[in-house]
């Protein structure tokens, strides 16, 4: 279960990192959406989500398996994010929001012992 | 560099595709084995009682053996594997862990066939060494292709998330190839390098031979953290073997002393039934990422602990065990194993897209002369391998279900089905290697995969809903995996058909 949460966080992290790039931002919000463009924030958000996913994985699975899990999740999440921008670019913002929900769910799971 | 990447990839691409595809399937080797041997899920009895059953069978069948091996299940395939080495040969048997009797059910190669194809390319004696060398050469060239691929991909960060499936064919295939290659790069590097490590004693034995003039036994003992077994003093007298159950329980308790839960993986019995008997126990691969060098050696007649390898191995042994453990991924729980499987599929798809790209890039312009001979050969091999190999795996599964249960040489006929289906697709590719050849091959492969779940239910008479209620993960996993394969291949065939109708080429 916690693996699915980590995978969801990984996908939204990859989406945030992609959204920091001009090409994918234009795919999502159109050509003239410069007002919404915050590359630095998106990049920080992406790396932050990856760190949170890594923290969750290492906390639940230990250093060895946890780091292997994060490497695997990011490697799978990035092509999925690329597919998202190829076929459903408009969903990017929603996917990132879902990632933060997954963070909340994961932390709740840890605190209340669902994981 | 670009030239090197292109031609290195093309020369070994088809073999690499076979290696990656079978290797990816091997992440679920115990499950595939359980499916082919038609084993229902059971709650395994505790290890000491399994050890007693195994010892009883070996005592009855191979009392004169020089050595015994007992491999415990890690819970994924409900079977107890025993083997005995005699001076004049080797006998192996799969036992039912509940009763200790040899496993009933039709003879089959199980998941072992795909496992051996993965690193020998063929499952026979004469291909044993040659095949391993071929696979090693392929792995080395894979390493070259990975490094040169990173170098020739100039816009590696700029194009990080770029995928344009609706662009021109060459652009779309290149995007896909780059995306799969770059994003799973850590996995590709790890799997290629650690794969070479698993067979390093075959490829580069000289360092070990120089370091251990006394032979490989000393090297193996160092990996396990124990001293190599010395020659027994004096001739061995007959003596009864100690109770294996107690020894297994003691070893498991010793490993689990620090709060981990580590089971016994393997028991090796040297010279059973004599005063010189020694028992070497190693922990279960599934319980830790790196199998730490911590073998335990017990006296075979008294059951006393005579050597303790815990905490004895050096850093080199730990590095070896970590790389080996990462390659086999036996430590991975179910979710992590699916991730490994996905990464393996990404690697397989990366190789496939690279091979298709070679052909798409060189496609003759409209109005120019047709494809040259080399180009036609690549296309034929692409159909024969990229579509034929997945179909061949389905063919092997189908043979397992459709062959009569009592037919002689069943375990040879299943691999034969694999090679025959592969050969059929190679011939079909040689006959028609254009768009319609691709379409028909994909459709045939999709039908083969779709036939597997149907044949499974018809032949074994298993009730799918009953399997769901009983929590039969293996049954449902394979049913769904076959359906997904069938749908994916069928979808590709439909995309090709739509494109050919529009007059474009894929």
PDB file of N, CA and C in Angstrom, chain A residues 1 3 7 14-15 17-18 21 23-24 27 61 64-65 68-69 71-79 81-83 85-87, chain B residues 155 157-166 179-180 183-184 186 285-289 326 331-333 335-336 339-340 342-343:
ATOM      1  N   UNK A   1       0.835  -1.206   0.000  1.00  0.00           N
ATOM      2  CA  UNK A   1       0.000   0.000   0.000  1.00  0.00           C
ATOM      3  C   UNK A   1       0.869   1.254   0.000  1.00  0.00           C
ATOM      4  N   UNK A   3       3.751   1.479  -1.025  1.00  0.00           N
ATOM      5  CA  UNK A   3       4.462   1.556  -2.309  1.00  0.00           C
ATOM      6  C   UNK A   3       3.646   2.339  -3.331  1.00  0.00           C
ATOM      7  N   UNK A   7       4.673   5.654  -5.225  1.00  0.00           N
ATOM      8  CA  UNK A   7       4.624   5.752  -6.690  1.00  0.00           C
ATOM      9  C   UNK A   7       3.826   6.988  -7.113  1.00  0.00           C
ATOM     10  N   UNK A  14       7.745  13.904 -10.915  1.00  0.00           N
ATOM     11  CA  UNK A  14       8.220  13.970 -12.297  1.00  0.00           C
ATOM     12  C   UNK A  14       7.410  14.988 -13.090  1.00  0.00           C
ATOM     13  N   UNK A  15       6.082  15.021 -12.834  1.00  0.00           N
ATOM     14  CA  UNK A  15       5.228  15.982 -13.538  1.00  0.00           C
ATOM     15  C   UNK A  15       5.614  17.416 -13.182  1.00  0.00           C
ATOM     16  N   UNK A  17       8.560  18.485 -12.192  1.00  0.00           N
ATOM     17  CA  UNK A  17       9.850  18.799 -12.815  1.00  0.00           C
ATOM     18  C   UNK A  17       9.662  19.092 -14.303  1.00  0.00           C
ATOM     19  N   UNK A  18       8.757  18.354 -14.951  1.00  0.00           N
ATOM     20  CA  UNK A  18       8.509  18.597 -16.373  1.00  0.00           C
ATOM     21  C   UNK A  18       7.849  19.959 -16.574  1.00  0.00           C
ATOM     22  N   UNK A  21       9.724  23.129 -17.183  1.00  0.00           N
ATOM     23  CA  UNK A  21      10.354  23.369 -18.478  1.00  0.00           C
ATOM     24  C   UNK A  21       9.371  24.058 -19.430  1.00  0.00           C
ATOM     25  N   UNK A  23       8.763  24.008 -22.635  1.00  0.00           N
ATOM     26  CA  UNK A  23       8.018  23.239 -23.629  1.00  0.00           C
ATOM     27  C   UNK A  23       6.785  22.590 -23.015  1.00  0.00           C
ATOM     28  N   UNK A  24       6.951  21.955 -21.847  1.00  0.00           N
ATOM     29  CA  UNK A  24       5.834  21.227 -21.253  1.00  0.00           C
ATOM     30  C   UNK A  24       4.841  22.172 -20.591  1.00  0.00           C
ATOM     31  N   UNK A  27       2.637  23.151 -23.327  1.00  0.00           N
ATOM     32  CA  UNK A  27       1.708  22.053 -23.643  1.00  0.00           C
ATOM     33  C   UNK A  27       0.515  22.089 -22.703  1.00  0.00           C
ATOM     34  N   UNK A  61      11.095   0.944   4.797  1.00  0.00           N
ATOM     35  CA  UNK A  61      11.766  -0.242   4.264  1.00  0.00           C
ATOM     36  C   UNK A  61      13.243  -0.343   4.618  1.00  0.00           C
ATOM     37  N   UNK A  64      18.578   0.008   2.618  1.00  0.00           N
ATOM     38  CA  UNK A  64      18.852  -0.808   1.430  1.00  0.00           C
ATOM     39  C   UNK A  64      17.670  -0.860   0.489  1.00  0.00           C
ATOM     40  N   UNK A  65      16.584  -1.485   0.954  1.00  0.00           N
ATOM     41  CA  UNK A  65      15.421  -1.648   0.081  1.00  0.00           C
ATOM     42  C   UNK A  65      14.774  -0.314  -0.249  1.00  0.00           C
ATOM     43  N   UNK A  68      16.519   1.405  -3.179  1.00  0.00           N
ATOM     44  CA  UNK A  68      16.220   0.678  -4.417  1.00  0.00           C
ATOM     45  C   UNK A  68      14.804   1.008  -4.884  1.00  0.00           C
ATOM     46  N   UNK A  69      13.879   1.056  -3.915  1.00  0.00           N
ATOM     47  CA  UNK A  69      12.482   1.352  -4.244  1.00  0.00           C
ATOM     48  C   UNK A  69      12.348   2.737  -4.873  1.00  0.00           C
ATOM     49  N   UNK A  71      14.652   4.515  -6.470  1.00  0.00           N
ATOM     50  CA  UNK A  71      15.245   4.513  -7.811  1.00  0.00           C
ATOM     51  C   UNK A  71      14.265   3.899  -8.808  1.00  0.00           C
ATOM     52  N   UNK A  72      13.630   2.818  -8.401  1.00  0.00           N
ATOM     53  CA  UNK A  72      12.668   2.168  -9.295  1.00  0.00           C
ATOM     54  C   UNK A  72      11.458   3.039  -9.555  1.00  0.00           C
ATOM     55  N   UNK A  73      10.955   3.688  -8.510  1.00  0.00           N
ATOM     56  CA  UNK A  73       9.759   4.524  -8.659  1.00  0.00           C
ATOM     57  C   UNK A  73      10.034   5.696  -9.594  1.00  0.00           C
ATOM     58  N   UNK A  74      11.174   6.361  -9.414  1.00  0.00           N
ATOM     59  CA  UNK A  74      11.467   7.525 -10.262  1.00  0.00           C
ATOM     60  C   UNK A  74      11.669   7.077 -11.712  1.00  0.00           C
ATOM     61  N   UNK A  75      12.330   5.930 -11.897  1.00  0.00           N
ATOM     62  CA  UNK A  75      12.538   5.427 -13.250  1.00  0.00           C
ATOM     63  C   UNK A  75      11.239   5.079 -13.956  1.00  0.00           C
ATOM     64  N   UNK A  76      10.233   4.675 -13.187  1.00  0.00           N
ATOM     65  CA  UNK A  76       8.934   4.352 -13.791  1.00  0.00           C
ATOM     66  C   UNK A  76       8.082   5.615 -13.939  1.00  0.00           C
ATOM     67  N   UNK A  77       8.223   6.547 -12.960  1.00  0.00           N
ATOM     68  CA  UNK A  77       7.369   7.738 -12.951  1.00  0.00           C
ATOM     69  C   UNK A  77       7.694   8.672 -14.113  1.00  0.00           C
ATOM     70  N   UNK A  78       8.958   8.786 -14.472  1.00  0.00           N
ATOM     71  CA  UNK A  78       9.337   9.753 -15.505  1.00  0.00           C
ATOM     72  C   UNK A  78       8.733   9.423 -16.875  1.00  0.00           C
ATOM     73  N   UNK A  79       8.827   8.171 -17.368  1.00  0.00           N
ATOM     74  CA  UNK A  79       8.140   7.873 -18.633  1.00  0.00           C
ATOM     75  C   UNK A  79       6.633   8.067 -18.532  1.00  0.00           C
ATOM     76  N   UNK A  81       5.115  10.310 -16.690  1.00  0.00           N
ATOM     77  CA  UNK A  81       4.888  11.752 -16.791  1.00  0.00           C
ATOM     78  C   UNK A  81       5.002  12.213 -18.240  1.00  0.00           C
ATOM     79  N   UNK A  82       5.984  11.658 -18.964  1.00  0.00           N
ATOM     80  CA  UNK A  82       6.138  12.023 -20.380  1.00  0.00           C
ATOM     81  C   UNK A  82       4.899  11.618 -21.167  1.00  0.00           C
ATOM     82  N   UNK A  83       4.348  10.454 -20.850  1.00  0.00           N
ATOM     83  CA  UNK A  83       3.111  10.015 -21.501  1.00  0.00           C
ATOM     84  C   UNK A  83       1.953  10.942 -21.169  1.00  0.00           C
ATOM     85  N   UNK A  85       2.128  14.171 -20.600  1.00  0.00           N
ATOM     86  CA  UNK A  85       2.224  15.387 -21.406  1.00  0.00           C
ATOM     87  C   UNK A  85       1.959  15.109 -22.880  1.00  0.00           C
ATOM     88  N   UNK A  86       2.190  13.844 -23.310  1.00  0.00           N
ATOM     89  CA  UNK A  86       1.923  13.526 -24.713  1.00  0.00           C
ATOM     90  C   UNK A  86       0.428  13.391 -24.967  1.00  0.00           C
ATOM     91  N   UNK A  87      -0.315  12.797 -24.011  1.00  0.00           N
ATOM     92  CA  UNK A  87      -1.713  12.466 -24.291  1.00  0.00           C
ATOM     93  C   UNK A  87      -2.721  13.304 -23.505  1.00  0.00           C
TER      94      UNK A  87
ATOM     95  N   UNK B 155      20.839  16.290 -26.130  1.00  0.00           N
ATOM     96  CA  UNK B 155      19.863  17.130 -25.423  1.00  0.00           C
ATOM     97  C   UNK B 155      19.248  16.339 -24.282  1.00  0.00           C
ATOM     98  N   UNK B 157      19.127  16.597 -21.043  1.00  0.00           N
ATOM     99  CA  UNK B 157      18.313  17.274 -20.027  1.00  0.00           C
ATOM    100  C   UNK B 157      17.170  18.041 -20.671  1.00  0.00           C
ATOM    101  N   UNK B 158      17.471  18.630 -21.841  1.00  0.00           N
ATOM    102  CA  UNK B 158      16.455  19.429 -22.517  1.00  0.00           C
ATOM    103  C   UNK B 158      15.266  18.579 -22.948  1.00  0.00           C
ATOM    104  N   UNK B 159      15.561  17.352 -23.359  1.00  0.00           N
ATOM    105  CA  UNK B 159      14.507  16.456 -23.861  1.00  0.00           C
ATOM    106  C   UNK B 159      14.046  15.462 -22.809  1.00  0.00           C
ATOM    107  N   UNK B 160      14.292  15.796 -21.525  1.00  0.00           N
ATOM    108  CA  UNK B 160      14.075  14.799 -20.471  1.00  0.00           C
ATOM    109  C   UNK B 160      12.681  14.176 -20.507  1.00  0.00           C
ATOM    110  N   UNK B 161      11.647  15.000 -20.662  1.00  0.00           N
ATOM    111  CA  UNK B 161      10.288  14.455 -20.613  1.00  0.00           C
ATOM    112  C   UNK B 161       9.604  14.499 -21.975  1.00  0.00           C
ATOM    113  N   UNK B 162      10.417  14.579 -23.049  1.00  0.00           N
ATOM    114  CA  UNK B 162       9.833  14.778 -24.369  1.00  0.00           C
ATOM    115  C   UNK B 162       9.392  13.457 -24.985  1.00  0.00           C
ATOM    116  N   UNK B 163       8.133  13.400 -25.368  1.00  0.00           N
ATOM    117  CA  UNK B 163       7.624  12.233 -26.082  1.00  0.00           C
ATOM    118  C   UNK B 163       6.561  12.723 -27.056  1.00  0.00           C
ATOM    119  N   UNK B 164       6.808  12.545 -28.373  1.00  0.00           N
ATOM    120  CA  UNK B 164       5.868  13.059 -29.383  1.00  0.00           C
ATOM    121  C   UNK B 164       5.348  11.907 -30.225  1.00  0.00           C
ATOM    122  N   UNK B 165       4.362  11.170 -29.710  1.00  0.00           N
ATOM    123  CA  UNK B 165       3.903   9.968 -30.431  1.00  0.00           C
ATOM    124  C   UNK B 165       3.240  10.292 -31.757  1.00  0.00           C
ATOM    125  N   UNK B 166       2.744  11.522 -31.923  1.00  0.00           N
ATOM    126  CA  UNK B 166       2.029  11.830 -33.158  1.00  0.00           C
ATOM    127  C   UNK B 166       2.924  12.507 -34.188  1.00  0.00           C
ATOM    128  N   UNK B 179      13.582   8.173 -24.068  1.00  0.00           N
ATOM    129  CA  UNK B 179      12.850   8.252 -22.805  1.00  0.00           C
ATOM    130  C   UNK B 179      13.082   6.988 -21.976  1.00  0.00           C
ATOM    131  N   UNK B 180      12.900   5.828 -22.617  1.00  0.00           N
ATOM    132  CA  UNK B 180      13.070   4.558 -21.901  1.00  0.00           C
ATOM    133  C   UNK B 180      14.524   4.371 -21.484  1.00  0.00           C
ATOM    134  N   UNK B 183      15.529   7.375 -18.593  1.00  0.00           N
ATOM    135  CA  UNK B 183      14.841   7.387 -17.311  1.00  0.00           C
ATOM    136  C   UNK B 183      15.125   6.151 -16.481  1.00  0.00           C
ATOM    137  N   UNK B 184      15.379   5.013 -17.137  1.00  0.00           N
ATOM    138  CA  UNK B 184      15.715   3.818 -16.357  1.00  0.00           C
ATOM    139  C   UNK B 184      17.213   3.555 -16.395  1.00  0.00           C
ATOM    140  N   UNK B 186      19.736   4.171 -14.356  1.00  0.00           N
ATOM    141  CA  UNK B 186      20.338   3.488 -13.201  1.00  0.00           C
ATOM    142  C   UNK B 186      20.075   1.991 -13.230  1.00  0.00           C
ATOM    143  N   UNK B 285      17.714 -16.036   0.640  1.00  0.00           N
ATOM    144  CA  UNK B 285      17.935 -14.818  -0.168  1.00  0.00           C
ATOM    145  C   UNK B 285      16.809 -13.809  -0.016  1.00  0.00           C
ATOM    146  N   UNK B 286      15.600 -14.311   0.192  1.00  0.00           N
ATOM    147  CA  UNK B 286      14.435 -13.430   0.143  1.00  0.00           C
ATOM    148  C   UNK B 286      14.382 -12.504   1.351  1.00  0.00           C
ATOM    149  N   UNK B 287      15.177 -12.780   2.393  1.00  0.00           N
ATOM    150  CA  UNK B 287      15.001 -12.041   3.644  1.00  0.00           C
ATOM    151  C   UNK B 287      15.919 -10.847   3.794  1.00  0.00           C
ATOM    152  N   UNK B 288      16.848 -10.631   2.843  1.00  0.00           N
ATOM    153  CA  UNK B 288      17.746  -9.477   2.959  1.00  0.00           C
ATOM    154  C   UNK B 288      18.296  -9.134   1.586  1.00  0.00           C
ATOM    155  N   UNK B 289      18.651  -7.860   1.393  1.00  0.00           N
ATOM    156  CA  UNK B 289      19.106  -7.424   0.078  1.00  0.00           C
ATOM    157  C   UNK B 289      20.417  -8.103  -0.280  1.00  0.00           C
ATOM    158  N   UNK B 326      21.064  -7.619  -6.022  1.00  0.00           N
ATOM    159  CA  UNK B 326      20.315  -6.647  -6.833  1.00  0.00           C
ATOM    160  C   UNK B 326      19.921  -7.259  -8.171  1.00  0.00           C
ATOM    161  N   UNK B 331      15.246 -10.395  -2.918  1.00  0.00           N
ATOM    162  CA  UNK B 331      14.961  -9.724  -1.651  1.00  0.00           C
ATOM    163  C   UNK B 331      13.673  -8.913  -1.730  1.00  0.00           C
ATOM    164  N   UNK B 332      13.216  -8.642  -2.961  1.00  0.00           N
ATOM    165  CA  UNK B 332      12.133  -7.685  -3.158  1.00  0.00           C
ATOM    166  C   UNK B 332      10.791  -8.300  -2.777  1.00  0.00           C
ATOM    167  N   UNK B 333      10.024  -7.544  -2.019  1.00  0.00           N
ATOM    168  CA  UNK B 333       8.651  -7.953  -1.756  1.00  0.00           C
ATOM    169  C   UNK B 333       7.823  -7.745  -3.023  1.00  0.00           C
ATOM    170  N   UNK B 335       5.456  -5.554  -4.189  1.00  0.00           N
ATOM    171  CA  UNK B 335       5.407  -4.270  -4.909  1.00  0.00           C
ATOM    172  C   UNK B 335       6.743  -3.925  -5.563  1.00  0.00           C
ATOM    173  N   UNK B 336       7.819  -4.130  -4.814  1.00  0.00           N
ATOM    174  CA  UNK B 336       9.138  -3.793  -5.348  1.00  0.00           C
ATOM    175  C   UNK B 336       9.485  -4.710  -6.522  1.00  0.00           C
ATOM    176  N   UNK B 339       8.011  -3.387  -9.577  1.00  0.00           N
ATOM    177  CA  UNK B 339       8.805  -2.267 -10.088  1.00  0.00           C
ATOM    178  C   UNK B 339      10.002  -2.772 -10.885  1.00  0.00           C
ATOM    179  N   UNK B 340      10.700  -3.778 -10.353  1.00  0.00           N
ATOM    180  CA  UNK B 340      11.805  -4.382 -11.088  1.00  0.00           C
ATOM    181  C   UNK B 340      11.308  -4.906 -12.433  1.00  0.00           C
ATOM    182  N   UNK B 342       8.730  -3.858 -14.140  1.00  0.00           N
ATOM    183  CA  UNK B 342       8.458  -2.723 -15.035  1.00  0.00           C
ATOM    184  C   UNK B 342       9.754  -2.168 -15.612  1.00  0.00           C
ATOM    185  N   UNK B 343      10.793  -2.070 -14.772  1.00  0.00           N
ATOM    186  CA  UNK B 343      12.075  -1.565 -15.260  1.00  0.00           C
ATOM    187  C   UNK B 343      12.660  -2.526 -16.305  1.00  0.00           C
TER     188      UNK B 343
END
